Coordinates of C-alpha atoms in Angstrom, one line a residue:
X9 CA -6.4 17.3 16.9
X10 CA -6.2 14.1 14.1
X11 CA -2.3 13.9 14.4
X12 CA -2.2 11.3 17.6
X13 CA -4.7 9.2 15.0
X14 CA -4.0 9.9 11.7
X15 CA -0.9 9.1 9.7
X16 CA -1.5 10.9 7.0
X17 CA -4.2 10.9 3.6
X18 CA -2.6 10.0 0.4
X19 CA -4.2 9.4 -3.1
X20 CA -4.4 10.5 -6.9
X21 CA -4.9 9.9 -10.3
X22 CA -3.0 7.1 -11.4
X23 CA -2.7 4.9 -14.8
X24 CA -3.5 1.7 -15.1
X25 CA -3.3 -1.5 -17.2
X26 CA -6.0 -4.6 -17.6
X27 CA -3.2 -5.9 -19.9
X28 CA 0.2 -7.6 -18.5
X29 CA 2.9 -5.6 -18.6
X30 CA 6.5 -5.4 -17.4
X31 CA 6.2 -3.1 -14.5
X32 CA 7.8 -2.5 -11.3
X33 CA 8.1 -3.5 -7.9
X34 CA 7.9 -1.6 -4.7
X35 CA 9.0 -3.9 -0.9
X36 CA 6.1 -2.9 1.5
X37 CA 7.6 -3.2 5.0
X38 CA 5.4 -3.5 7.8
X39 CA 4.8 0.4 9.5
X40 CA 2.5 -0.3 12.1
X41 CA -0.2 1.7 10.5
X42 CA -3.3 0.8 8.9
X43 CA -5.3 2.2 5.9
X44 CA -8.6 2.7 4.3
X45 CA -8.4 2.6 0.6
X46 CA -11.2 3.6 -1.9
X47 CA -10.6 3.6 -5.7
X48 CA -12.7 4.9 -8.4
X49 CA -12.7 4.5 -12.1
X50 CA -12.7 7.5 -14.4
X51 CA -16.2 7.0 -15.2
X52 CA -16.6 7.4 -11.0
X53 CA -18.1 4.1 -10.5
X54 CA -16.7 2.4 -7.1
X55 CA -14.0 -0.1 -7.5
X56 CA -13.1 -0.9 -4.0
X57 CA -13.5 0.4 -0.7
X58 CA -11.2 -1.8 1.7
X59 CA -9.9 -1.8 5.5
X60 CA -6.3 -3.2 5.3
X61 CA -5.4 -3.8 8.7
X62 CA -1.8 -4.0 10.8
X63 CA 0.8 -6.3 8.3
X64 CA 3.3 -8.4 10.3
X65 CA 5.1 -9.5 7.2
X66 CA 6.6 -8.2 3.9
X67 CA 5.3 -8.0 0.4
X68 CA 6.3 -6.7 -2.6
X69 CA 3.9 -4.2 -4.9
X70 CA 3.9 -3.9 -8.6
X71 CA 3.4 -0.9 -10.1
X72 CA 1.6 0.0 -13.2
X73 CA 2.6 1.3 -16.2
X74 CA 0.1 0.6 -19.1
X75 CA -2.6 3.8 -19.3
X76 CA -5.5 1.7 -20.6
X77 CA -7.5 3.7 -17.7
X78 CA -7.0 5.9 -14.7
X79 CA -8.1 5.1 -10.9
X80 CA -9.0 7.9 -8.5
X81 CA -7.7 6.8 -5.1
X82 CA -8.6 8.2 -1.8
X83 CA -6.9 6.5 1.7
X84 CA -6.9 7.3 5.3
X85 CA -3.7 6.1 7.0
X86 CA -4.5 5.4 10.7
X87 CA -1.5 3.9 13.3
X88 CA -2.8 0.5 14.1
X89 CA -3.3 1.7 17.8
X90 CA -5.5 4.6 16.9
X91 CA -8.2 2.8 14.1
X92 CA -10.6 1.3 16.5
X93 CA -11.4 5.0 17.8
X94 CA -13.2 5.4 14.7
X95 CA -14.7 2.0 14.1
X96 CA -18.2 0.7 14.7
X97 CA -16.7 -3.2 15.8
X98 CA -14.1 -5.2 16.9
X99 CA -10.6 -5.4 14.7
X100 CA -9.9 -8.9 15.4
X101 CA -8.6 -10.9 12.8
X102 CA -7.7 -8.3 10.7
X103 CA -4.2 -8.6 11.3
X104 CA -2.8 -9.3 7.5
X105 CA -6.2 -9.1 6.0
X106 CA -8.2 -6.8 3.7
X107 CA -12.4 -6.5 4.0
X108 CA -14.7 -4.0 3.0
X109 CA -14.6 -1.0 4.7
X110 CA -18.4 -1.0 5.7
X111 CA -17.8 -4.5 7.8
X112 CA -16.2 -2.4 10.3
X113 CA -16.7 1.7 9.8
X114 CA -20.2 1.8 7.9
X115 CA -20.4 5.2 9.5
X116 CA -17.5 6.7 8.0
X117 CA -18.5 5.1 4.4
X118 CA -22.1 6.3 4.8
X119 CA -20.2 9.9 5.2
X120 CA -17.6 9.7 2.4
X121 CA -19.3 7.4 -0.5
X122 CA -21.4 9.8 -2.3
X123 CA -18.6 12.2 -2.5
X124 CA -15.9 10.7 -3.8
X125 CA -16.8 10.4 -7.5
X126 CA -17.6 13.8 -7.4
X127 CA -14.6 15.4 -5.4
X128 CA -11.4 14.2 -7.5
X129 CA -9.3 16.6 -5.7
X130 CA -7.5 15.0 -3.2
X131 CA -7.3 18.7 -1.3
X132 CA -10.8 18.7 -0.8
X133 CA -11.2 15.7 0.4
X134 CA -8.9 15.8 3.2
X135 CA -10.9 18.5 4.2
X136 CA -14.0 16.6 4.6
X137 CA -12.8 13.7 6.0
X138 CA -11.2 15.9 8.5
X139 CA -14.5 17.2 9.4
X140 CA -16.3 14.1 9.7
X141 CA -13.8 12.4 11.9
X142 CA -13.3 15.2 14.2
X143 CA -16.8 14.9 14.9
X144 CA -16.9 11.6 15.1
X145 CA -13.8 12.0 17.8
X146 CA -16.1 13.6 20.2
X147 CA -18.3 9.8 20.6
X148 CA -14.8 8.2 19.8
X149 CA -14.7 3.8 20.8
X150 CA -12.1 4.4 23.8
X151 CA -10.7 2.5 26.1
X152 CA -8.5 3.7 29.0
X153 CA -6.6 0.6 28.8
X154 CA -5.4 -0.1 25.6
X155 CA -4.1 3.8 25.4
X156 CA -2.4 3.2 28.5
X157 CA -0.4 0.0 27.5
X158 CA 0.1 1.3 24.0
X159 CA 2.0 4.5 25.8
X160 CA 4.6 2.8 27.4
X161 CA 4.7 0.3 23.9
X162 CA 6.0 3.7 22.2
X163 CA 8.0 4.7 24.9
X164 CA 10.0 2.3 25.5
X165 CA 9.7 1.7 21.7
X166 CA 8.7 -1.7 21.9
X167 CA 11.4 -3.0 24.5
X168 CA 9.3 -3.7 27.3
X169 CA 8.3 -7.0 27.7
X170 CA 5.1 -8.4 28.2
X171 CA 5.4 -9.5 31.4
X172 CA 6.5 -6.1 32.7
X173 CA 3.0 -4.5 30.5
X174 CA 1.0 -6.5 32.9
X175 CA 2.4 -5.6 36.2
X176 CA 2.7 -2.2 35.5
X177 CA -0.3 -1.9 34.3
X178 CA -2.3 -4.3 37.0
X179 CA -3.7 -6.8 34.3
X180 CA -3.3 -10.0 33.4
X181 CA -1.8 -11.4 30.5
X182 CA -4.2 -13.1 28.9
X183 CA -6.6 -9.8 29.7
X184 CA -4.3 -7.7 27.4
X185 CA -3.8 -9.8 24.6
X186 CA -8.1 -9.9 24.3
X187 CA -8.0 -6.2 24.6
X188 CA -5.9 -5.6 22.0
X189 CA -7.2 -8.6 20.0
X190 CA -10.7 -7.0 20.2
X191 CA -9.4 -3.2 19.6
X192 CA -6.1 -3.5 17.6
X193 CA -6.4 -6.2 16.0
X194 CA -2.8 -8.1 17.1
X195 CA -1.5 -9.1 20.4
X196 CA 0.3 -6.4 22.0
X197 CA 3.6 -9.2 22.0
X198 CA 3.6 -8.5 17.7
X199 CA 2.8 -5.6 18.0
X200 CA 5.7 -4.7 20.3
X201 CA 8.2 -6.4 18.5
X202 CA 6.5 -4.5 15.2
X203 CA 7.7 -1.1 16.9
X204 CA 10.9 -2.4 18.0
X205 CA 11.7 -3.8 14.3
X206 CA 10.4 -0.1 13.2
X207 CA 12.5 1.5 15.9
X208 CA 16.0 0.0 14.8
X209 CA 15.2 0.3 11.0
X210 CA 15.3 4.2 11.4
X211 CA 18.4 4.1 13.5
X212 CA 20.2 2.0 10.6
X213 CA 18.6 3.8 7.8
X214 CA 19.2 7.5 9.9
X215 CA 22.7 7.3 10.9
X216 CA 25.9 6.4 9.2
X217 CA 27.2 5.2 12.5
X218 CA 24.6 2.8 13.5
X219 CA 26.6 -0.1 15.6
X220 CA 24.5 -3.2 16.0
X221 CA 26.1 -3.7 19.6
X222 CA 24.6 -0.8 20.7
X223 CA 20.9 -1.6 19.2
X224 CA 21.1 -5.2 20.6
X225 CA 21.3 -3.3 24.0
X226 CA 19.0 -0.6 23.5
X227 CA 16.1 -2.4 22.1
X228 CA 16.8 -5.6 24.2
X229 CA 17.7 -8.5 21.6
X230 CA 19.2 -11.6 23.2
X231 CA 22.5 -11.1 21.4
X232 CA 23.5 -10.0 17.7
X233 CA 22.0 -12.9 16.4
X234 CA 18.7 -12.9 17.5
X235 CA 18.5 -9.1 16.4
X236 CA 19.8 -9.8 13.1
X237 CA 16.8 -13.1 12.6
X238 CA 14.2 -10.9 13.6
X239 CA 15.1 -7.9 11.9
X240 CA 15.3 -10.1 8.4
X241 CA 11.9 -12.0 9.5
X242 CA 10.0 -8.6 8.9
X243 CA 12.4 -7.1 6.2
X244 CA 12.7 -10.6 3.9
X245 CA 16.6 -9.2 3.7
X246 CA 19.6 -8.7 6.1
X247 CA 20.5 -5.5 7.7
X248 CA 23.3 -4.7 4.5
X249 CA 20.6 -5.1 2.1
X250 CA 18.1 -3.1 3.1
X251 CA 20.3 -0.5 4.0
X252 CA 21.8 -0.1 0.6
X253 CA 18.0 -0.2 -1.2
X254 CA 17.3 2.1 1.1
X255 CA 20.0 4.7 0.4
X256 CA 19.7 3.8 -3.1
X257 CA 16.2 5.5 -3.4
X258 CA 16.8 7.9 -0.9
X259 CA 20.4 8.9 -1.0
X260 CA 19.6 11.5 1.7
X261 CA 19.0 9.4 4.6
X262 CA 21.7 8.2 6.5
X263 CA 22.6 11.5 7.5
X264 CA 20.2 12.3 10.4
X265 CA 16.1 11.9 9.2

């Protein structure tokens, strides 16, 4: 009943450094997805408990790789479109931004805090959390219209423009882009052209005969050009480059995902 919300969960134990150190880094592409993020020290005191909401832009992690200590860490993935069922106020002007997770969903922290420096087993707590959001699904912050809009977003996978949102869906412009605002937390323009940039970077990373042609008419660039400046506007790389990292790490793709 959680999969048209939830993502996923995802956590551990992890090392960690106070130190510098040469580490790693990982590009973080923007998904269209939104997380909740706790972390707890091995003692189990509360480091941080944040709301990351919808990135428009790329940045690169660094991964550590020093063990001076270890950090618990416990997140809820939601899709962008999906978080505001859950939360007790508007998104807006989260887009990009991090806060603390009791700004915006003080019922779910009331729910989860006292159990997380007890339950290091990631298992367990996805079991809980389950629990408490499918019962907080039953009250759940809805509203007819953004779920309508967002389905022909996905449907059309982010080629429909906004104009054509509107009329189909009898509202105004300016109406939709406060709704989202208010609920999502982006206008529904970015995040259109969020699921369109998503929408292509599977079809180039899936299939070994991706022809950009083709894409430029299915997903409704201008021309080759403007696909190409977009696509490298959320990706900080051309097409060629991300392709090859991408293969690099996962070899598999590129063969049907």
């Amino acid at each position: 009943m959680l999969q048209p919300y939830v993502r996923c969960f995802w956590g551990g134990e992890k090392d960690c450094s106070d130190t510098k150190v040469d580490a790693s880094f990982d590009i973080i592409i923007p998904d269209t997805c939104v997380d909740i993020i706790y972390c707890i020290d091995d003692a189990g005191n509360m480091m941080s408990s944040d709301y990351n909401g919808v990135n428009d832009r790329t940045f690169w992690l660094q991964n550590c790789e020093s063990p001076d200590h270890r950090i618990f860490t416990f997140a809820i993935r939601f899709y962008a479109w999906s978080a505001y069922l859950f939360s007790e106020d508007s998104l807006a002007g989260t887009i990009n931004e991090r806060c603390d997770v009791r700004e915006r969903f003080g019922w779910l922290d009331r729910e989860l805090r006292g159990h997380l420096s007890e339950l290091w087993n990631l298992t367990e707590l996805i079991q809980l959390t389950e629990s408490i959001l499918l019962k907080r699904l039953e009250h759940a912050r809805y509203n007819k219209h953004v779920d309508r809009i967002m389905s022909d977003i996905l449907r059309y996978q982010g080629a429909m423009g906004i104009n054509q949102l509107s009329r189909e869906h009898f509202i105004s412009d300016r109406q939709m882009e406060r709704l989202f605002q208010d609920y999502i937390g982006i206008t529904p323009k970015k995040l259109s052209n969020l699921i369109r940039y998503q929408s292509l970077w599977r079809d180039i990373v899936c299939h070994s005969d991706f022809d950009i042609a083709d894409a430029v008419c299915k997903y409704g660039y201008t021309d080759v050009s403007h696909l190409m400046r977009e696509f490298k506007r959320y990706h900080s790389m051309n097409i060629r480059e991300a392709r090859e990292m991408a293969l690099r790490y996962y070899p598999k793709e590129g063969n049907g995902c």
